[in-house]
Structure formats: structure tokens, C-alpha cells
Amino acid sequence: MSELVLARLQFGSTTIFHFLFVPLSIGLVFMVAVMETMYVVKNQEVYKKMAKFWGHLFLINFAIGVVTGILQEFQFGMNWSEYSRFVGDVFGAPLAIEALLAFFMESTFLGIWIFGWDRLSKKVHLACIWLVSLGTVLSAFWILAANSFMQEPVGFVINNGRAEMNDLFALLTNPQLLVEFPHTIFGALATGAFFIGGVSTYKIMKKQEVHIFKKSFDIAMVVALIAGMGVAFSGHAQAKHLMESQPMKMAASEGLWEDSGDPAAWTMFALIDSENKENSFEIKIPYALSYLAYEKFKGEVPGMNTLQAQYEEKYGEGNYIPPVNTTFWSFRIMAGTGIAMIFAAALGLFYSFREKLDANRWFLKGMTVLIAFPFLANTAGWIMTEIGRQPWTVFGLMTTAASVSPNVSKGSLLFSLIIFTTMYAVLAGVLIYLFVKEIKKGADHDSVIGHSASVDPFDKEAYNL
């Protein structure tokens, strides 16, 4: 393997692993805030227990997610020095604001929330968890502002061979950011909702604290259905925008080599031969691609061969076609799991409303499996977004091959890749152990969150709760 392949492999593995934690944190803390709001409004202890129980799991996920983020930043700075030199002035600003503003806000109010039970008034304590939730959303906004610049560079000038930001407002109103941000947030809410839904059905099957976990399930499925619909509509908006910003990614996600003709059919399944630039077998749905691309049942979608010729004319000789199979199938995994989640959320609400949830054990078992679906969808969506942009790191400005550090050897990359993979395996084991431990304890056990106000959090007893 070359240094470039190893650097890309390390970037992909660290980012995918880190991105397992971020959406769950955003979704879980939002759900905890909703549950605590219901406790304050209805003054019922059951909602307080729910907020504390799910808050425990959020804290575990948040803590380990922070560690994975640090590892990601480290490999980023080590392996991509040419990229950092070229766009550091633009890319660094939103990342710095994210760390100084959003993450600081999350961490500060999370600490107050943890030790604020029974010390603060209900409303002030509730405000803390909503501010933590707002902090996670703001954090995602700044990270996506940086990522959107890579997808669609705006608000910059080239000066002395470097991209320098000259318009922060343009960066924050980047058309790519406006479609990517809501799609990501709705996906995160669905992740938290299905996690709570799956754990709740597991506890219901075990007949443990059923009254608490049925309420948790109902709240989760309402959020899951709304978030699922939001993911679908915002995803459609993102697909439409691709036709303007990155038509090659759109064509690759459809396995479309030649122009589609008018109207364009959507390819549901294809056997793709990238070497010969053809598909040996296809199943198509008439008109569907025109609607996906233009929101109307007519319109031609350009194929990769046409776009390759246009890109060569604009950017010079080279291969501008991304890995087609990966882009094609990651889109279908994302869309397929998304549809399954909407259907499952609607069915869950139906069973719960008709009070038939307990009687459908096949559904309860299925919901525990569906915990994995949002993670699959998030990962597949990210892979499509990033792989579909290749060969560019910053679209139209800098290729991935030109972005890698010139002075990091294969041996160094391989060594750090092994170290990171080992650390991720350990962190994953710790996470699963702590999750299982907390879930087995249930919602009624005492905890550091809900312990008596007489305990000073800086005393050693606080750590033995």
C-alpha cells in the first residue's frame, strides 16, 4: 500500500469510529431533555427516573466519544499537512469556534447538570440539559461548516498559494451546509430514538420496570417518526442540490455511465463493472431519478462519461470518477435503512396506541436489532458523501493525492493505524461493558446523578456512589 492509501484508510477508520458516538450523543441528550421537561411540567417521578437513566448512558457515550475525537484530530494533523497548509486559514476557524464555544458550552452545563440534581431549582436544572443539547447541535453546525467547505468551497480567496477566508457569512450560509446540517441532525435524533426504543423493548421483554420503559418507548417512537420523515425530506433536498454542486457524485450514486434520457429512471439494483464502465444487469424504476434530481417527473441526468469529459476540459487530464460501487451501494444502504426505520417507528406507535406492544414479541425483538440501523445509515451516508467526492479533498481546488503529508513514512502510518485500531477496540469494549452494566441496573438504582445533595462532588465518597 502507498502512503496515500494508508493515510486514507486511517482517516476513514478514525472518522467512522468517532461518528458512531456523535449522533448518539446529540440524539440521547435531546431525548433526556424532553423527558426532564415532562418531569417539570407534569411533576411525575417516572419522568425524572427516565431522564436519569438515559442520562447515565448519554454520559458514558459522551465521555468515550470525546476520546475518539482527540484521536481523530491527532491523525488528521499528522497525515494531512499539505491539506492543512492550503486550507488551514478557512478550515481551522470553524473547528476552533466549535472547540471554544460549542464544546465548552456542552461540557460546562453538563457538569452543572450532573451535580445539580436537588441543588438547583427544577427549571434551572432543566435549562442546563437543554443548553447541553443546544451545545451538541452547535458543535455539529461548526463541524459541518468546515466539511461543507470541502464539498462546496465558498468565502475564500487564493493568496500566496493558500486559500484564505474573506467572507465568514458566506461560509455559514454555504448552500451545502444548509442542506447537510438538517439531514445530519435529523439522523442524530433518529439514532438516539432507536437506541432508546431498542433498549426499552429489551427491558419490556424481560418484564423489568415495564411502566418506565413503555413511556420511554412511546417518547422515542414519536421522535423517531418525526426525525425519520425529516431525514427523508432533507435528504431529498440534498440530492437536488447535488445536481448543482457535484453532479459526478449524483451520477456515481446511480451507477449512471451514459446520460439517462428524459425522463430518468432510478436504478434500484445494478451489477456495476467500473473497469469497462458499464452495468451488466439493472432493475430500474421509471421517472424516479428525475423526481429525485429535479422534484418533477421529467428531466435528464448527465452520466459519468459526459461529466468526465466536462471535468477534463475544466480541470485538465485525470480520472474524476469516484469509486462507483462504493458510492452506489452506500447510498442504497442509507436509503434502505432509513425507510425501514420510518416503517418501524409508525408500527411501534400503532402497537403502543392499541396497547398491543407486549403481544408482538417479534416486533420487540426486531426493535433491538434496529438499534444498529441508524448507525448503518449514518456511516453509509458519510461514506457516500466523502468517497463520492473523490478525487477531490476540496472540490475543484485540491485533490486527495496532493493533500497527504509528504514526510510521513509507510511504517509510521502502519504503526499508528495499528495503535489506533487497538485503542478503538479497547474503547468499544469499555463502552459495551458500561452500557450493559447500566442497562442491567435499570432506572431505579441510585446514581451519582441523583444522589443526595449532602454529598460534595469533590469528596471521595462521591466516587463510590
mmCIF file of C-alpha atoms in Angstrom, residues 108-282:
data_model
loop_
_atom_site.group_PDB
_atom_site.id
_atom_site.type_symbol
_atom_site.label_atom_id
_atom_site.label_comp_id
_atom_site.label_asym_id
_atom_site.label_seq_id
_atom_site.Cartn_x
_atom_site.Cartn_y
_atom_site.Cartn_z
ATOM 1 C CA THR A 108 -19.825 23.335 31.381
ATOM 2 C CA PHE A 109 -23.574 22.823 31.552
ATOM 3 C CA LEU A 110 -23.210 19.041 31.539
ATOM 4 C CA GLY A 111 -21.117 19.302 34.707
ATOM 5 C CA ILE A 112 -23.705 21.589 36.323
ATOM 6 C CA TRP A 113 -26.473 19.167 35.286
ATOM 7 C CA ILE A 114 -24.686 16.112 36.710
ATOM 8 C CA PHE A 115 -24.214 17.600 40.160
ATOM 9 C CA GLY A 116 -27.194 19.946 40.067
ATOM 10 C CA TRP A 117 -29.953 17.479 40.915
ATOM 11 C CA ASP A 118 -31.584 18.643 44.174
ATOM 12 C CA ARG A 119 -29.205 21.617 44.344
ATOM 13 C CA LEU A 120 -30.757 23.762 41.626
ATOM 14 C CA SER A 121 -34.386 24.604 41.097
ATOM 15 C CA LYS A 122 -36.190 22.314 38.661
ATOM 16 C CA LYS A 123 -36.377 24.967 35.953
ATOM 17 C CA VAL A 124 -32.731 25.998 36.222
ATOM 18 C CA HIS A 125 -31.670 22.351 36.170
ATOM 19 C CA LEU A 126 -33.871 21.762 33.123
ATOM 20 C CA ALA A 127 -32.308 24.770 31.393
ATOM 21 C CA CYS A 128 -28.872 23.171 31.887
ATOM 22 C CA ILE A 129 -29.730 19.988 29.962
ATOM 23 C CA TRP A 130 -31.339 21.997 27.151
ATOM 24 C CA LEU A 131 -28.158 24.084 26.923
ATOM 25 C CA VAL A 132 -26.131 20.853 26.711
ATOM 26 C CA SER A 133 -28.435 19.733 23.899
ATOM 27 C CA LEU A 134 -28.059 23.088 22.159
ATOM 28 C CA GLY A 135 -24.279 22.809 22.555
ATOM 29 C CA THR A 136 -24.200 19.426 20.794
ATOM 30 C CA VAL A 137 -26.224 20.856 17.897
ATOM 31 C CA LEU A 138 -23.980 23.943 17.646
ATOM 32 C CA SER A 139 -20.947 21.673 17.725
ATOM 33 C CA ALA A 140 -22.339 19.740 14.768
ATOM 34 C CA PHE A 141 -23.056 23.007 12.946
ATOM 35 C CA TRP A 142 -19.446 24.227 13.116
ATOM 36 C CA ILE A 143 -18.016 20.836 12.157
ATOM 37 C CA LEU A 144 -20.370 20.652 9.182
ATOM 38 C CA ALA A 145 -19.490 24.224 8.195
ATOM 39 C CA ALA A 146 -15.906 23.021 7.813
ATOM 40 C CA ASN A 147 -16.959 19.867 5.959
ATOM 41 C CA SER A 148 -19.282 21.819 3.667
ATOM 42 C CA PHE A 149 -16.354 23.954 2.566
ATOM 43 C CA MET A 150 -14.681 20.759 1.346
ATOM 44 C CA GLN A 151 -17.828 19.837 -0.591
ATOM 45 C CA GLU A 152 -18.539 23.317 -1.947
ATOM 46 C CA PRO A 153 -15.786 25.914 -1.336
ATOM 47 C CA VAL A 154 -17.134 29.437 -0.672
ATOM 48 C CA GLY A 155 -15.997 32.625 1.109
ATOM 49 C CA PHE A 156 -12.312 32.466 0.238
ATOM 50 C CA VAL A 157 -9.580 33.894 -1.982
ATOM 51 C CA ILE A 158 -6.376 32.223 -3.161
ATOM 52 C CA ASN A 159 -3.400 34.185 -1.877
ATOM 53 C CA ASN A 160 0.244 33.051 -1.991
ATOM 54 C CA GLY A 161 -0.849 29.551 -2.934
ATOM 55 C CA ARG A 162 -3.212 29.234 0.033
ATOM 56 C CA ALA A 163 -6.976 29.529 0.457
ATOM 57 C CA GLU A 164 -7.735 32.402 2.848
ATOM 58 C CA MET A 165 -11.178 33.159 4.242
ATOM 59 C CA ASN A 166 -12.560 36.552 3.232
ATOM 60 C CA ASP A 167 -16.262 36.065 3.965
ATOM 61 C CA LEU A 168 -17.357 34.244 7.150
ATOM 62 C CA PHE A 169 -21.025 34.886 6.361
ATOM 63 C CA ALA A 170 -20.645 33.039 3.045
ATOM 64 C CA LEU A 171 -19.086 30.118 4.921
ATOM 65 C CA LEU A 172 -22.022 29.999 7.353
ATOM 66 C CA THR A 173 -24.635 30.261 4.606
ATOM 67 C CA ASN A 174 -22.928 27.761 2.311
ATOM 68 C CA PRO A 175 -25.739 26.093 0.279
ATOM 69 C CA GLN A 176 -24.161 22.709 1.041
ATOM 70 C CA LEU A 177 -24.300 23.439 4.792
ATOM 71 C CA LEU A 178 -27.974 24.441 4.580
ATOM 72 C CA VAL A 179 -28.948 21.003 3.250
ATOM 73 C CA GLU A 180 -26.334 18.902 5.074
ATOM 74 C CA PHE A 181 -26.930 20.280 8.590
ATOM 75 C CA PRO A 182 -30.668 19.418 8.948
ATOM 76 C CA HIS A 183 -30.079 15.996 7.371
ATOM 77 C CA THR A 184 -27.357 15.214 9.906
ATOM 78 C CA ILE A 185 -29.342 16.493 12.910
ATOM 79 C CA PHE A 186 -32.482 14.544 11.973
ATOM 80 C CA GLY A 187 -30.269 11.461 11.556
ATOM 81 C CA ALA A 188 -28.821 12.029 15.030
ATOM 82 C CA LEU A 189 -32.274 12.342 16.600
ATOM 83 C CA ALA A 190 -33.300 9.087 14.914
ATOM 84 C CA THR A 191 -30.157 7.439 16.306
ATOM 85 C CA GLY A 192 -30.989 8.426 19.870
ATOM 86 C CA ALA A 193 -34.642 7.472 19.439
ATOM 87 C CA PHE A 194 -33.926 3.976 18.092
ATOM 88 C CA PHE A 195 -31.318 3.372 20.777
ATOM 89 C CA ILE A 196 -33.897 4.194 23.457
ATOM 90 C CA GLY A 197 -36.584 2.265 21.574
ATOM 91 C CA GLY A 198 -34.426 -0.862 21.281
ATOM 92 C CA VAL A 199 -33.237 -0.866 24.897
ATOM 93 C CA SER A 200 -36.805 -0.189 26.072
ATOM 94 C CA THR A 201 -38.247 -3.147 24.162
ATOM 95 C CA TYR A 202 -35.493 -5.344 25.605
ATOM 96 C CA LYS A 203 -36.489 -4.318 29.147
ATOM 97 C CA ILE A 204 -40.183 -4.801 28.300
ATOM 98 C CA MET A 205 -39.464 -8.330 27.059
ATOM 99 C CA LYS A 206 -37.627 -9.020 30.324
ATOM 100 C CA LYS A 207 -40.622 -7.545 32.218
ATOM 101 C CA GLN A 208 -38.326 -5.165 34.103
ATOM 102 C CA GLU A 209 -39.680 -1.734 35.094
ATOM 103 C CA VAL A 210 -42.201 -2.013 32.290
ATOM 104 C CA HIS A 211 -44.092 1.164 33.249
ATOM 105 C CA ILE A 212 -40.907 3.236 32.845
ATOM 106 C CA PHE A 213 -39.712 1.688 29.609
ATOM 107 C CA LYS A 214 -43.103 1.770 27.922
ATOM 108 C CA LYS A 215 -43.167 5.529 28.422
ATOM 109 C CA SER A 216 -39.581 5.747 27.164
ATOM 110 C CA PHE A 217 -40.572 3.719 24.101
ATOM 111 C CA ASP A 218 -43.551 5.959 23.318
ATOM 112 C CA ILE A 219 -41.471 9.152 23.508
ATOM 113 C CA ALA A 220 -38.713 7.560 21.436
ATOM 114 C CA MET A 221 -41.060 6.424 18.673
ATOM 115 C CA VAL A 222 -42.672 9.858 18.352
ATOM 116 C CA VAL A 223 -39.216 11.406 17.942
ATOM 117 C CA ALA A 224 -38.142 8.545 15.632
ATOM 118 C CA LEU A 225 -41.089 9.042 13.281
ATOM 119 C CA ILE A 226 -40.665 12.830 13.099
ATOM 120 C CA ALA A 227 -36.886 12.508 12.689
ATOM 121 C CA GLY A 228 -37.268 9.762 10.071
ATOM 122 C CA MET A 229 -39.551 11.946 7.973
ATOM 123 C CA GLY A 230 -37.147 14.851 8.461
ATOM 124 C CA VAL A 231 -34.237 12.696 7.274
ATOM 125 C CA ALA A 232 -36.171 11.730 4.141
ATOM 126 C CA PHE A 233 -37.193 15.274 3.172
ATOM 127 C CA SER A 234 -33.821 16.862 3.973
ATOM 128 C CA GLY A 235 -32.091 14.010 2.109
ATOM 129 C CA HIS A 236 -34.205 14.759 -0.942
ATOM 130 C CA ALA A 237 -33.171 18.435 -0.712
ATOM 131 C CA GLN A 238 -29.540 17.330 -0.528
ATOM 132 C CA ALA A 239 -29.931 15.135 -3.626
ATOM 133 C CA LYS A 240 -31.408 18.044 -5.578
ATOM 134 C CA HIS A 241 -28.521 20.253 -4.544
ATOM 135 C CA LEU A 242 -26.020 17.624 -5.725
ATOM 136 C CA MET A 243 -27.198 18.220 -9.286
ATOM 137 C CA GLU A 244 -25.820 21.763 -8.992
ATOM 138 C CA SER A 245 -22.770 21.283 -6.791
ATOM 139 C CA GLN A 246 -21.409 17.762 -7.526
ATOM 140 C CA PRO A 247 -23.263 16.112 -10.446
ATOM 141 C CA MET A 248 -20.499 13.471 -10.698
ATOM 142 C CA LYS A 249 -21.341 12.233 -7.177
ATOM 143 C CA MET A 250 -25.000 12.047 -8.167
ATOM 144 C CA ALA A 251 -24.181 10.058 -11.319
ATOM 145 C CA ALA A 252 -21.892 7.690 -9.378
ATOM 146 C CA SER A 253 -24.531 7.111 -6.703
ATOM 147 C CA GLU A 254 -26.835 5.966 -9.531
ATOM 148 C CA GLY A 255 -24.220 3.923 -11.412
ATOM 149 C CA LEU A 256 -25.118 6.092 -14.408
ATOM 150 C CA TRP A 257 -22.422 5.886 -17.099
ATOM 151 C CA GLU A 258 -24.278 7.451 -20.013
ATOM 152 C CA ASP A 259 -26.844 10.268 -19.922
ATOM 153 C CA SER A 260 -30.141 8.954 -18.579
ATOM 154 C CA GLY A 261 -32.526 10.264 -21.191
ATOM 155 C CA ASP A 262 -35.722 12.109 -20.312
ATOM 156 C CA PRO A 263 -37.426 11.093 -18.028
ATOM 157 C CA ALA A 264 -34.731 9.427 -15.938
ATOM 158 C CA ALA A 265 -35.298 6.048 -14.284
ATOM 159 C CA TRP A 266 -33.887 5.303 -10.822
ATOM 160 C CA THR A 267 -31.643 2.247 -10.600
ATOM 161 C CA MET A 268 -32.735 0.150 -7.636
ATOM 162 C CA PHE A 269 -30.157 -2.629 -8.256
ATOM 163 C CA ALA A 270 -27.167 -2.912 -10.600
ATOM 164 C CA LEU A 271 -24.147 -5.096 -11.259
ATOM 165 C CA ILE A 272 -21.511 -2.437 -11.923
ATOM 166 C CA ASP A 273 -18.362 -3.050 -13.968
ATOM 167 C CA SER A 274 -16.205 0.002 -13.217
ATOM 168 C CA GLU A 275 -13.303 -1.212 -15.349
ATOM 169 C CA ASN A 276 -15.375 -1.398 -18.541
ATOM 170 C CA LYS A 277 -17.666 1.479 -17.472
ATOM 171 C CA GLU A 278 -20.915 -0.434 -17.876
ATOM 172 C CA ASN A 279 -23.610 -2.218 -15.862
ATOM 173 C CA SER A 280 -24.260 -5.841 -16.751
ATOM 174 C CA PHE A 281 -27.667 -6.004 -15.018
ATOM 175 C CA GLU A 282 -30.090 -3.361 -13.726
#
